[in-house]
Amino acid sequence: MPFIPGLLELCSSRLIRYENLPEDTDDPTYVLLLEDTDTLPERHAFLGNYRRYSCQVIESIVNLRLSDAFSHILGKAEAAFRTLYDGQPPLNGKLQLVS
């Protein structure tokens, strides 16, 4: 199914622990969250439920469509490894001992 990778990506990107972000962050999702919730307990309850539902969607996809989930996960890992050293100087091929 073509929508499974997109759904996995969306749910996994929503697992950010927004309550750990600094209060002065300009992340648009966090700013909206601050505007939409009145109290800290309300915000924590909303974030806990949201994270739990996102995890349940991911778990359901993995249980029902394991091959699609593996394809997506392996593709993300490959992309991460391909860009791991972007912006870093090339290795010179010599080992240096740290004493």
PDB file of C-alpha atoms in Angstrom:
ATOM      1  CA  MET A   1       0.000   0.000   0.000  1.00  0.00           C
ATOM      2  CA  PRO A   2       1.469   3.370  -0.995  1.00  0.00           C
ATOM      3  CA  PHE A   3       0.140   5.265   2.030  1.00  0.00           C
ATOM      4  CA  ILE A   4       1.903   3.105   4.637  1.00  0.00           C
ATOM      5  CA  PRO A   5       5.346   4.757   4.361  1.00  0.00           C
ATOM      6  CA  GLY A   6       3.763   8.199   4.679  1.00  0.00           C
ATOM      7  CA  LEU A   7       1.701   7.127   7.672  1.00  0.00           C
ATOM      8  CA  LEU A   8       4.745   5.585   9.355  1.00  0.00           C
ATOM      9  CA  GLU A   9       6.742   8.753   8.723  1.00  0.00           C
ATOM     10  CA  LEU A  10       3.985  10.978  10.107  1.00  0.00           C
ATOM     11  CA  CYS A  11       3.457   8.918  13.251  1.00  0.00           C
ATOM     12  CA  SER A  12       7.164   8.525  13.972  1.00  0.00           C
ATOM     13  CA  SER A  13       7.744  12.267  13.521  1.00  0.00           C
ATOM     14  CA  ARG A  14       5.017  12.940  16.094  1.00  0.00           C
ATOM     15  CA  LEU A  15       6.840  11.009  18.821  1.00  0.00           C
ATOM     16  CA  ILE A  16       8.892  14.093  19.736  1.00  0.00           C
ATOM     17  CA  ARG A  17       8.731  14.866  23.429  1.00  0.00           C
ATOM     18  CA  TYR A  18       7.441  18.421  23.088  1.00  0.00           C
ATOM     19  CA  GLU A  19       7.342  18.867  26.858  1.00  0.00           C
ATOM     20  CA  ASN A  20      11.157  18.706  26.863  1.00  0.00           C
ATOM     21  CA  LEU A  21      11.524  21.608  24.435  1.00  0.00           C
ATOM     22  CA  PRO A  22      12.557  24.939  25.959  1.00  0.00           C
ATOM     23  CA  GLU A  23       9.742  27.401  26.599  1.00  0.00           C
ATOM     24  CA  ASP A  24      11.250  29.954  24.196  1.00  0.00           C
ATOM     25  CA  THR A  25      11.404  27.610  21.186  1.00  0.00           C
ATOM     26  CA  ASP A  26       9.850  28.817  17.950  1.00  0.00           C
ATOM     27  CA  ASP A  27       8.778  25.351  16.786  1.00  0.00           C
ATOM     28  CA  PRO A  28       5.353  25.991  15.184  1.00  0.00           C
ATOM     29  CA  THR A  29       3.816  22.811  16.603  1.00  0.00           C
ATOM     30  CA  TYR A  30       4.910  23.728  20.113  1.00  0.00           C
ATOM     31  CA  VAL A  31       3.662  27.305  19.759  1.00  0.00           C
ATOM     32  CA  LEU A  32       0.245  25.993  18.665  1.00  0.00           C
ATOM     33  CA  LEU A  33       0.256  23.543  21.579  1.00  0.00           C
ATOM     34  CA  LEU A  34       0.890  26.387  24.022  1.00  0.00           C
ATOM     35  CA  GLU A  35      -1.976  28.379  22.486  1.00  0.00           C
ATOM     36  CA  ASP A  36      -4.337  25.419  22.473  1.00  0.00           C
ATOM     37  CA  THR A  37      -3.844  24.163  26.039  1.00  0.00           C
ATOM     38  CA  ASP A  38      -4.531  26.211  29.141  1.00  0.00           C
ATOM     39  CA  THR A  39      -2.635  24.354  31.843  1.00  0.00           C
ATOM     40  CA  LEU A  40       0.480  22.233  32.124  1.00  0.00           C
ATOM     41  CA  PRO A  41      -1.436  19.097  33.254  1.00  0.00           C
ATOM     42  CA  GLU A  42      -3.780  19.485  30.275  1.00  0.00           C
ATOM     43  CA  ARG A  43      -0.784  19.747  27.939  1.00  0.00           C
ATOM     44  CA  HIS A  44       0.860  16.647  29.456  1.00  0.00           C
ATOM     45  CA  ALA A  45      -2.372  14.652  29.175  1.00  0.00           C
ATOM     46  CA  PHE A  46      -2.826  15.651  25.540  1.00  0.00           C
ATOM     47  CA  LEU A  47       0.787  14.842  24.643  1.00  0.00           C
ATOM     48  CA  GLY A  48       0.659  11.493  26.444  1.00  0.00           C
ATOM     49  CA  ASN A  49      -2.502  10.451  24.603  1.00  0.00           C
ATOM     50  CA  TYR A  50      -1.171  11.700  21.271  1.00  0.00           C
ATOM     51  CA  ARG A  51       2.086   9.797  21.698  1.00  0.00           C
ATOM     52  CA  ARG A  52       0.228   6.628  22.754  1.00  0.00           C
ATOM     53  CA  TYR A  53      -2.098   6.769  19.721  1.00  0.00           C
ATOM     54  CA  SER A  54       0.834   7.374  17.370  1.00  0.00           C
ATOM     55  CA  CYS A  55       2.640   4.356  18.840  1.00  0.00           C
ATOM     56  CA  GLN A  56      -0.486   2.234  18.417  1.00  0.00           C
ATOM     57  CA  VAL A  57      -0.713   3.166  14.733  1.00  0.00           C
ATOM     58  CA  ILE A  58       2.947   2.239  14.217  1.00  0.00           C
ATOM     59  CA  GLU A  59       2.513  -1.058  16.083  1.00  0.00           C
ATOM     60  CA  SER A  60      -0.608  -1.904  14.070  1.00  0.00           C
ATOM     61  CA  ILE A  61       1.164  -1.266  10.776  1.00  0.00           C
ATOM     62  CA  VAL A  62       4.131  -3.386  11.840  1.00  0.00           C
ATOM     63  CA  ASN A  63       1.822  -6.213  12.934  1.00  0.00           C
ATOM     64  CA  LEU A  64      -0.379  -6.105   9.835  1.00  0.00           C
ATOM     65  CA  ARG A  65       2.085  -5.086   7.096  1.00  0.00           C
ATOM     66  CA  LEU A  66       5.495  -6.199   8.312  1.00  0.00           C
ATOM     67  CA  SER A  67       7.165  -6.182   4.897  1.00  0.00           C
ATOM     68  CA  ASP A  68       6.007  -2.622   4.163  1.00  0.00           C
ATOM     69  CA  ALA A  69       7.181  -1.475   7.580  1.00  0.00           C
ATOM     70  CA  PHE A  70      10.598  -3.119   7.095  1.00  0.00           C
ATOM     71  CA  SER A  71      10.977  -1.541   3.667  1.00  0.00           C
ATOM     72  CA  HIS A  72      10.281   1.887   5.118  1.00  0.00           C
ATOM     73  CA  ILE A  73      12.582   1.409   8.122  1.00  0.00           C
ATOM     74  CA  LEU A  74      15.442   0.073   5.996  1.00  0.00           C
ATOM     75  CA  GLY A  75      15.011   2.939   3.528  1.00  0.00           C
ATOM     76  CA  LYS A  76      15.220   5.492   6.352  1.00  0.00           C
ATOM     77  CA  ALA A  77      18.302   3.768   7.797  1.00  0.00           C
ATOM     78  CA  GLU A  78      19.982   3.711   4.383  1.00  0.00           C
ATOM     79  CA  ALA A  79      19.279   7.416   3.885  1.00  0.00           C
ATOM     80  CA  ALA A  80      20.661   8.188   7.351  1.00  0.00           C
ATOM     81  CA  PHE A  81      23.864   6.253   6.681  1.00  0.00           C
ATOM     82  CA  ARG A  82      24.255   7.855   3.263  1.00  0.00           C
ATOM     83  CA  THR A  83      24.143  11.347   4.759  1.00  0.00           C
ATOM     84  CA  LEU A  84      25.882  10.556   8.050  1.00  0.00           C
ATOM     85  CA  TYR A  85      29.057  12.469   7.237  1.00  0.00           C
ATOM     86  CA  ASP A  86      27.588  15.252   5.100  1.00  0.00           C
ATOM     87  CA  GLY A  87      29.282  18.519   5.964  1.00  0.00           C
ATOM     88  CA  GLN A  88      32.176  16.762   7.694  1.00  0.00           C
ATOM     89  CA  PRO A  89      35.775  16.796   6.439  1.00  0.00           C
ATOM     90  CA  PRO A  90      36.868  13.599   4.676  1.00  0.00           C
ATOM     91  CA  LEU A  91      38.802  11.010   6.627  1.00  0.00           C
ATOM     92  CA  ASN A  92      42.522  11.065   5.875  1.00  0.00           C
ATOM     93  CA  GLY A  93      42.932   7.293   6.213  1.00  0.00           C
ATOM     94  CA  LYS A  94      45.451   7.453   9.046  1.00  0.00           C
ATOM     95  CA  LEU A  95      44.811   6.157  12.503  1.00  0.00           C
ATOM     96  CA  GLN A  96      45.787   8.370  15.379  1.00  0.00           C
ATOM     97  CA  LEU A  97      46.288   7.006  18.869  1.00  0.00           C
ATOM     98  CA  VAL A  98      44.938   9.053  21.736  1.00  0.00           C
ATOM     99  CA  SER A  99      47.099   8.891  24.825  1.00  0.00           C
TER     100      SER A  99
END
